[in-house]
Short mmCIF file of C-alpha atoms in Angstrom, two decimals:
data_model
loop_
_atom_site.label_atom_id
_atom_site.label_comp_id
_atom_site.label_asym_id
_atom_site.label_seq_id
_atom_site.Cartn_x
_atom_site.Cartn_y
_atom_site.Cartn_z
CA MET F 1 -6.98 -8.27 40.02
CA LYS F 2 -6.98 -12.41 40.08
CA LYS F 3 -9.78 -12.32 37.44
CA LEU F 4 -7.66 -10.19 34.95
CA ALA F 5 -4.82 -11.89 35.15
CA PHE F 6 -7.07 -14.97 34.22
CA ALA F 7 -8.48 -13.71 31.49
CA ILE F 8 -5.10 -12.27 30.51
CA CYS F 9 -3.94 -16.09 30.80
CA LEU F 10 -6.44 -17.16 28.97
CA ALA F 11 -6.70 -14.58 26.14
CA ALA F 12 -2.50 -15.84 25.74
CA THR F 13 -3.69 -19.72 25.64
CA SER F 14 -6.23 -19.29 23.39
CA ALA F 15 -3.98 -17.01 21.06
CA LEU F 16 -0.99 -19.43 21.30
CA ALA F 17 -4.12 -22.68 20.27
CA SER F 18 -4.61 -21.06 17.13
CA ASP F 19 -2.95 -22.93 14.27
CA PRO F 20 -0.16 -20.66 12.80
CA LYS F 21 1.32 -21.04 9.81
CA ILE F 22 3.72 -19.58 7.41
CA THR F 23 1.96 -17.65 3.95
CA LEU F 24 3.68 -18.07 0.80
CA ALA F 25 2.93 -16.46 -2.41
CA PRO F 26 4.87 -16.97 -5.08
CA VAL F 27 4.76 -14.01 -7.56
CA GLU F 28 2.85 -15.93 -10.03
CA THR F 29 0.16 -16.81 -8.03
CA LEU F 30 -0.70 -13.41 -7.26
CA ASN F 31 -4.08 -12.32 -8.29
CA TRP F 32 -3.48 -9.43 -10.39
CA ASP F 33 -6.72 -6.75 -10.67
CA THR F 34 -6.19 -4.19 -12.86
CA THR F 35 -8.12 -0.80 -12.71
CA PRO F 36 -9.52 1.53 -15.78
CA GLU F 37 -6.34 3.47 -15.35
CA GLY F 38 -4.11 0.70 -15.60
CA VAL F 39 -2.71 0.02 -12.11
CA ALA F 40 -2.92 -3.21 -11.08
CA PHE F 41 -3.37 -4.27 -7.35
CA ALA F 42 -2.38 -7.79 -6.31
CA PRO F 43 -4.00 -8.12 -2.11
CA LEU F 44 -1.67 -9.40 0.11
CA SER F 45 -3.95 -9.04 2.86
CA GLY F 46 -7.00 -7.14 3.63
CA ASP F 47 -9.67 -6.03 1.07
CA ARG F 48 -8.59 -2.38 0.00
CA HIS F 49 -12.20 -1.66 -0.28
CA ASN F 50 -13.23 -2.06 3.21
CA GLY F 51 -10.57 -1.01 5.22
CA ALA F 52 -6.67 -1.51 5.81
CA TYR F 53 -4.72 -3.71 3.28
CA PHE F 54 -1.36 -4.85 2.31
CA ALA F 55 -0.81 -5.43 -1.64
CA MET F 56 1.82 -5.61 -4.80
CA VAL F 57 0.77 -2.40 -6.85
CA GLU F 58 2.20 -2.27 -10.48
CA LEU F 59 2.05 1.05 -12.35
CA PRO F 60 2.70 1.13 -16.47
CA ALA F 61 5.65 2.86 -17.04
CA GLY F 62 5.23 6.82 -17.81
CA THR F 63 2.21 6.67 -15.20
CA VAL F 64 1.36 10.29 -14.00
CA SER F 65 -1.49 10.62 -11.48
CA PRO F 66 -3.23 13.53 -11.24
CA ALA F 67 -2.76 15.96 -7.65
CA HIS F 68 -4.77 14.43 -5.39
CA THR F 69 -5.17 12.51 -2.16
CA LYS F 70 -5.95 9.90 0.10
CA SER F 71 -7.95 9.58 3.55
CA ALA F 72 -5.40 6.70 4.78
CA THR F 73 -1.94 6.94 5.09
CA MET F 74 0.69 4.91 2.53
CA TYR F 75 3.69 2.64 3.32
CA GLY F 76 5.08 1.65 0.48
CA VAL F 77 8.60 -0.04 -0.15
CA MET F 78 9.77 -0.10 -3.87
CA ILE F 79 10.40 -3.32 -5.74
CA LYS F 80 11.17 -2.24 -9.22
CA GLY F 81 11.15 0.46 -11.53
CA GLN F 82 11.49 4.06 -10.48
CA MET F 83 8.93 6.65 -9.07
CA THR F 84 8.32 10.39 -7.96
CA HIS F 85 5.92 11.30 -4.89
CA SER F 86 5.79 14.81 -4.26
CA MET F 87 3.61 18.05 -3.77
CA PRO F 88 1.59 19.26 -6.81
CA ASP F 89 3.71 22.27 -6.96
CA THR F 90 7.18 20.34 -6.75
CA ALA F 91 9.54 21.62 -9.96
CA LYS F 92 11.99 18.59 -9.36
CA ALA F 93 10.84 15.61 -7.67
CA PRO F 94 12.98 12.92 -5.81
CA VAL F 95 13.31 9.83 -7.55
CA VAL F 96 13.27 6.41 -5.60
CA GLY F 97 13.93 3.16 -6.93
CA PRO F 98 14.21 -0.68 -5.74
CA GLY F 99 14.25 -1.06 -1.89
CA ALA F 100 13.50 2.82 -0.99
CA TYR F 101 10.62 3.30 1.14
CA TYR F 102 8.16 6.25 1.11
CA GLU F 103 5.53 7.19 3.07
CA ILE F 104 2.59 9.61 1.91
CA PRO F 105 0.73 11.11 5.13
CA GLY F 106 -3.85 10.55 4.68
CA GLY F 107 -5.06 13.95 3.31
CA LEU F 108 -1.71 14.94 2.11
CA PRO F 109 -2.02 16.49 -1.60
CA HIS F 110 0.50 14.82 -3.92
CA VAL F 111 1.58 13.23 -7.65
CA SER F 112 2.58 10.04 -7.66
CA SER F 113 4.88 9.18 -11.09
CA CYS F 114 6.55 5.82 -12.75
CA VAL F 115 9.22 7.55 -14.25
CA SER F 116 11.28 4.38 -15.86
CA ALA F 117 11.31 3.18 -18.72
CA THR F 118 9.84 -0.37 -17.00
CA PRO F 119 6.53 -1.00 -15.15
CA CYS F 120 6.96 0.27 -11.27
CA VAL F 121 6.18 -2.49 -9.03
CA THR F 122 5.84 -1.37 -4.88
CA MET F 123 4.95 -3.28 -2.57
CA LEU F 124 2.28 -0.60 -0.20
CA TYR F 125 0.35 -0.78 3.22
CA GLN F 126 -2.71 1.26 3.74
CA ASP F 127 -3.77 1.84 7.26
CA GLY F 128 -7.77 2.31 5.80
CA PRO F 129 -9.62 1.62 2.90
CA PHE F 130 -8.16 2.96 -0.89
CA ASP F 131 -9.88 6.50 -2.34
CA PHE F 132 -8.80 8.78 -4.86
CA VAL F 133 -9.49 12.31 -3.86
CA PRO F 134 -8.65 14.91 -6.85
CA VAL F 135 -7.10 17.93 -5.76
CA THR F 136 -9.04 20.64 -7.71
CA PRO F 137 -7.19 23.94 -8.34
#
């Protein structure tokens, strides 16, 4: 038991000894990477191709994804514009705008659309690597 307590104290001391810092990323310093479909990603933390990540994402106005799934769950907060996220057979999807939160479970077929006249910007966290798996009818 004493060894376990010592190990916990040692780990806590090591964590406290690291050099914590505040990270600031003004919008003009973000490094946007645009996909061939026109969707832009600005990484904030992690690497979307290799694991969990946190990023700003911008979709051009009028973008409508085909029905698809993702392996990981997505968590998002709308920053600008208006979007819908719905099941492929939904007739009238609810619209979310700035400040709204959305969560799309991994493996759930859905369609995402930027329905505003301006681009949609969202802050997105995904708990695994990015993928886009089209749903075939």
